[in-house]
Short mmCIF file of C-alpha atoms in Angstrom, two decimals:
data_model
loop_
_atom_site.label_atom_id
_atom_site.label_comp_id
_atom_site.label_asym_id
_atom_site.label_seq_id
_atom_site.Cartn_x
_atom_site.Cartn_y
_atom_site.Cartn_z
CA UNK A 1 4.31 30.38 9.78
CA UNK A 2 1.82 28.66 11.49
CA UNK A 3 -1.02 26.30 10.19
CA UNK A 4 -4.17 25.58 10.75
CA UNK A 5 -4.59 21.67 11.41
CA UNK A 6 -5.50 19.88 9.18
CA UNK A 7 -9.79 19.28 10.91
CA UNK A 8 -9.63 22.17 10.75
CA UNK A 9 -8.57 22.98 6.85
CA UNK A 10 -12.13 20.60 5.43
CA UNK A 11 -15.47 21.03 5.47
CA UNK A 12 -15.77 17.13 5.49
CA UNK A 13 -16.03 14.94 8.57
CA UNK A 14 -12.88 14.19 9.62
CA UNK A 15 -11.03 12.30 12.63
CA UNK A 16 -8.24 10.16 13.82
CA UNK A 17 -7.50 6.11 14.37
CA UNK A 18 -6.46 5.11 17.75
CA UNK A 19 -3.76 3.54 16.86
CA UNK A 20 0.12 3.03 19.85
CA UNK A 21 1.98 6.16 18.67
CA UNK A 22 5.17 6.75 20.67
CA UNK A 23 8.94 7.46 20.62
CA UNK A 24 9.56 4.76 19.65
CA UNK A 25 6.22 2.92 17.80
CA UNK A 26 4.09 4.80 14.57
CA UNK A 27 2.30 3.64 12.01
CA UNK A 28 1.97 4.78 8.24
CA UNK A 29 -0.12 4.64 5.42
CA UNK A 30 -3.58 2.97 6.48
CA UNK A 31 -5.99 2.31 4.23
CA UNK A 32 -9.89 0.46 4.90
CA UNK A 33 -11.65 -1.89 3.39
CA UNK A 34 -14.45 -4.02 4.76
CA UNK A 35 -14.69 -8.12 5.03
CA UNK A 36 -17.80 -10.17 3.08
CA UNK A 37 -19.14 -10.22 6.59
CA UNK A 38 -19.27 -6.40 6.91
CA UNK A 39 -16.79 -5.55 9.17
CA UNK A 40 -14.27 -2.89 8.62
CA UNK A 41 -10.87 -3.55 8.79
CA UNK A 42 -7.44 -0.90 9.13
CA UNK A 43 -3.88 -2.18 7.87
CA UNK A 44 -1.97 -0.26 8.14
CA UNK A 45 2.87 0.04 8.21
CA UNK A 46 4.06 -0.77 11.86
CA UNK A 47 7.66 1.31 12.25
CA UNK A 48 8.67 0.16 16.35
CA UNK A 49 12.20 -0.41 17.86
CA UNK A 50 11.05 -1.73 21.04
CA UNK A 51 12.05 -5.26 21.24
CA UNK A 52 14.25 -5.91 17.63
CA UNK A 53 17.35 -5.00 16.17
CA UNK A 54 17.82 -1.95 15.82
CA UNK A 55 14.28 -1.21 13.84
CA UNK A 56 11.45 -3.31 12.52
CA UNK A 57 8.16 -2.74 9.58
CA UNK A 58 5.81 -4.66 8.80
CA UNK A 59 2.18 -5.03 8.63
CA UNK A 60 -1.18 -5.23 10.92
CA UNK A 61 -4.99 -5.73 10.63
CA UNK A 62 -6.47 -4.02 12.66
CA UNK A 63 -10.43 -4.75 13.38
CA UNK A 64 -12.72 -1.52 13.85
CA UNK A 65 -15.89 -1.05 16.25
CA UNK A 66 -18.59 1.25 15.08
CA UNK A 67 -16.94 3.76 16.22
CA UNK A 68 -13.86 3.03 14.26
CA UNK A 69 -11.75 2.08 16.80
CA UNK A 70 -9.61 -0.99 16.45
CA UNK A 71 -10.76 -2.92 19.08
CA UNK A 72 -8.17 -5.74 17.49
CA UNK A 73 -5.01 -7.21 15.75
CA UNK A 74 -3.17 -8.50 13.64
CA UNK A 75 -0.01 -8.41 12.47
CA UNK A 76 0.12 -10.43 8.98
CA UNK A 77 2.55 -13.36 8.48
CA UNK A 78 3.80 -13.85 4.69
CA UNK A 79 6.39 -15.81 2.99
CA UNK A 80 9.52 -14.35 3.93
CA UNK A 81 13.01 -14.90 1.78
CA UNK A 82 14.54 -14.24 5.28
CA UNK A 83 14.17 -12.98 8.81
CA UNK A 84 15.51 -9.22 7.02
CA UNK A 85 12.68 -8.61 5.10
CA UNK A 86 10.68 -6.11 5.86
CA UNK A 87 7.15 -4.88 4.29
CA UNK A 88 5.62 -2.04 3.96
CA UNK A 89 3.40 0.66 1.82
CA UNK A 90 0.73 -2.35 2.53
CA UNK A 91 -2.98 -1.64 -0.24
CA UNK A 92 -5.76 -4.01 -0.29
CA UNK A 93 -9.21 -5.60 -0.69
CA UNK A 94 -11.25 -7.69 -0.16
CA UNK A 95 -12.05 -10.35 -3.30
CA UNK A 96 -13.43 -14.14 -3.66
CA UNK A 97 -14.03 -14.39 0.16
CA UNK A 98 -10.41 -13.34 0.64
CA UNK A 99 -7.96 -9.99 1.21
CA UNK A 100 -5.92 -9.44 -0.70
CA UNK A 101 -2.85 -7.42 0.19
CA UNK A 102 -0.11 -5.36 -1.83
CA UNK A 103 3.72 -3.95 -0.79
CA UNK A 104 7.00 -3.58 -1.50
CA UNK A 105 9.53 -5.54 0.27
CA UNK A 106 13.06 -5.44 0.40
CA UNK A 107 16.01 -6.31 2.99
CA UNK A 108 17.63 -4.29 6.44
CA UNK A 109 20.23 -4.75 5.60
CA UNK A 110 22.60 -3.24 1.98
CA UNK A 111 20.62 -1.16 -0.12
CA UNK A 112 17.57 -0.24 -0.32
CA UNK A 113 15.72 -1.50 -3.31
CA UNK A 114 12.01 -2.50 -2.84
CA UNK A 115 9.84 -4.98 -4.68
CA UNK A 116 6.54 -6.01 -4.81
CA UNK A 117 4.09 -8.35 -3.87
CA UNK A 118 0.99 -9.59 -4.10
CA UNK A 119 -0.47 -11.71 -0.73
CA UNK A 120 -3.46 -13.89 0.02
CA UNK A 121 -5.23 -14.39 2.74
CA UNK A 122 -8.06 -15.83 4.39
CA UNK A 123 -11.22 -14.42 5.89
CA UNK A 124 -8.73 -15.03 9.51
CA UNK A 125 -6.22 -13.59 8.61
CA UNK A 126 -3.43 -16.33 8.19
CA UNK A 127 -1.61 -16.44 4.96
CA UNK A 128 -1.90 -18.03 2.17
CA UNK A 129 0.16 -17.29 -0.89
CA UNK A 130 2.36 -14.04 -2.70
CA UNK A 131 2.53 -14.01 -6.05
CA UNK A 132 6.41 -11.65 -7.13
CA UNK A 133 6.01 -10.78 -10.45
CA UNK A 134 8.50 -10.02 -12.78
CA UNK A 135 8.47 -6.62 -14.31
CA UNK A 136 9.68 -3.60 -14.94
CA UNK A 137 12.92 -3.36 -12.18
CA UNK A 138 10.73 -6.74 -9.85
CA UNK A 139 13.55 -8.85 -10.53
CA UNK A 140 15.59 -9.54 -6.71
CA UNK A 141 18.63 -8.66 -9.11
CA UNK A 142 17.81 -5.21 -10.15
CA UNK A 143 18.72 -2.47 -7.25
CA UNK A 144 15.92 -0.68 -8.76
CA UNK A 145 13.29 0.38 -6.78
CA UNK A 146 9.54 -0.08 -7.66
CA UNK A 147 7.16 0.94 -5.72
CA UNK A 148 3.28 2.10 -5.38
CA UNK A 149 1.09 -0.13 -7.69
CA UNK A 150 -2.47 -0.71 -7.17
CA UNK A 151 -4.32 -3.00 -8.21
CA UNK A 152 -7.24 -4.31 -8.41
CA UNK A 153 -9.58 -7.29 -10.34
CA UNK A 154 -11.26 -6.66 -13.08
CA UNK A 155 -13.31 -9.24 -14.72
CA UNK A 156 -11.80 -12.95 -13.61
CA UNK A 157 -8.11 -11.17 -14.47
CA UNK A 158 -5.91 -9.00 -11.85
CA UNK A 159 -4.61 -6.33 -12.98
CA UNK A 160 -1.78 -3.45 -11.54
CA UNK A 161 -1.71 0.09 -11.99
CA UNK A 162 2.59 0.31 -13.41
CA UNK A 163 2.44 3.90 -13.53
CA UNK A 164 0.49 7.07 -13.79
CA UNK A 165 1.87 9.23 -15.78
CA UNK A 166 2.22 8.13 -18.70
CA UNK A 167 -0.83 5.83 -17.84
CA UNK A 168 0.19 2.55 -17.34
CA UNK A 169 -2.40 -0.56 -17.17
CA UNK A 170 -0.74 -4.10 -17.29
CA UNK A 171 -2.81 -7.00 -17.13
CA UNK A 172 -1.69 -10.27 -15.24
CA UNK A 173 -2.09 -14.13 -16.38
CA UNK A 174 -1.37 -16.68 -14.48
CA UNK A 175 0.87 -15.16 -11.73
CA UNK A 176 2.90 -13.43 -15.29
CA UNK A 177 2.18 -10.36 -16.38
CA UNK A 178 0.41 -10.70 -19.87
CA UNK A 179 -0.47 -7.07 -21.92
CA UNK A 180 -0.22 -3.81 -21.68
CA UNK A 181 -1.95 -1.35 -22.21
CA UNK A 182 -0.85 2.95 -22.09
CA UNK A 183 -2.49 6.05 -21.83
CA UNK A 184 0.27 9.41 -22.96
CA UNK A 185 -2.26 11.35 -21.77
CA UNK A 186 -0.49 13.86 -19.01
CA UNK A 187 -2.97 15.67 -16.00
CA UNK A 188 -1.11 19.15 -15.55
CA UNK A 189 -0.41 18.98 -11.70
CA UNK A 190 1.71 21.09 -10.59
CA UNK A 191 2.50 19.13 -6.53
CA UNK A 192 4.74 16.32 -8.06
CA UNK A 193 4.92 12.96 -9.90
CA UNK A 194 1.12 11.71 -9.91
CA UNK A 195 1.46 8.21 -7.95
CA UNK A 196 -0.37 5.34 -7.09
CA UNK A 197 -3.04 5.50 -4.25
CA UNK A 198 -6.18 4.25 -3.29
CA UNK A 199 -7.02 0.50 -4.96
CA UNK A 200 -9.77 1.16 -7.61
CA UNK A 201 -12.85 1.18 -7.45
CA UNK A 202 -15.67 0.25 -10.09
CA UNK A 203 -18.20 2.89 -10.54
CA UNK A 204 -20.96 2.03 -13.15
CA UNK A 205 -18.42 1.18 -16.16
CA UNK A 206 -15.77 3.41 -14.92
CA UNK A 207 -12.73 2.53 -11.70
CA UNK A 208 -12.01 5.41 -9.47
CA UNK A 209 -8.51 6.11 -7.19
CA UNK A 210 -7.31 8.82 -5.57
CA UNK A 211 -3.05 9.88 -6.44
CA UNK A 212 -0.58 11.07 -3.91
CA UNK A 213 1.98 13.17 -4.78
CA UNK A 214 5.35 15.13 -2.56
CA UNK A 215 7.03 18.21 -3.07
CA UNK A 216 11.15 18.33 -1.45
CA UNK A 217 11.06 20.11 1.94
CA UNK A 218 13.45 20.36 4.52
CA UNK A 219 17.38 17.58 3.98
CA UNK A 220 15.11 14.25 3.06
CA UNK A 221 12.30 15.29 3.65
CA UNK A 222 8.62 15.81 1.87
CA UNK A 223 5.12 17.64 1.73
CA UNK A 224 2.82 15.37 -0.23
#
């Protein structure tokens, strides 16, 4: 059944970013952040089949002009265990003069087992360091999958939302989990599992975040 496009379905001002799209290149899961000079950046997962064997998943930052068109591009280089490591689903915040990017890390070969990483970059997107917290299944020897952790910094300490239903927030100390906060309330939602979305933004005494969910559709496809 034909449906109107997204822009026809919403009353809000909307548009699309002019990123590369071809049979061999596309972009997923974009996020926005402003740096210390108020420059707006878009961060996205880039998927391509062009110059590398099979395919490649990387993180790219795009500086946006006032009209929101990309005017510069930087492929993020962070510490990798080896050349098979792939990065996806990047989320970014600006904190204390640096970009902090959380993302999924996995290897191109063998079983898919995404792990969560937090990396910092200087204002020129030069890599500084990574944090790989050992929490849940986020251990290299564990075949399980960890996705959609949502990081934020509260009064000088790093936290991440591990899960939304029930709501679990973990506080970090010296790159190790030190405490856990759990709320058992489960809000009613008929469109699949509530999962992490945008990095929380503090508004008054509360943090606001947008989540996502999905329902099965055809074959391996989902309706988000």
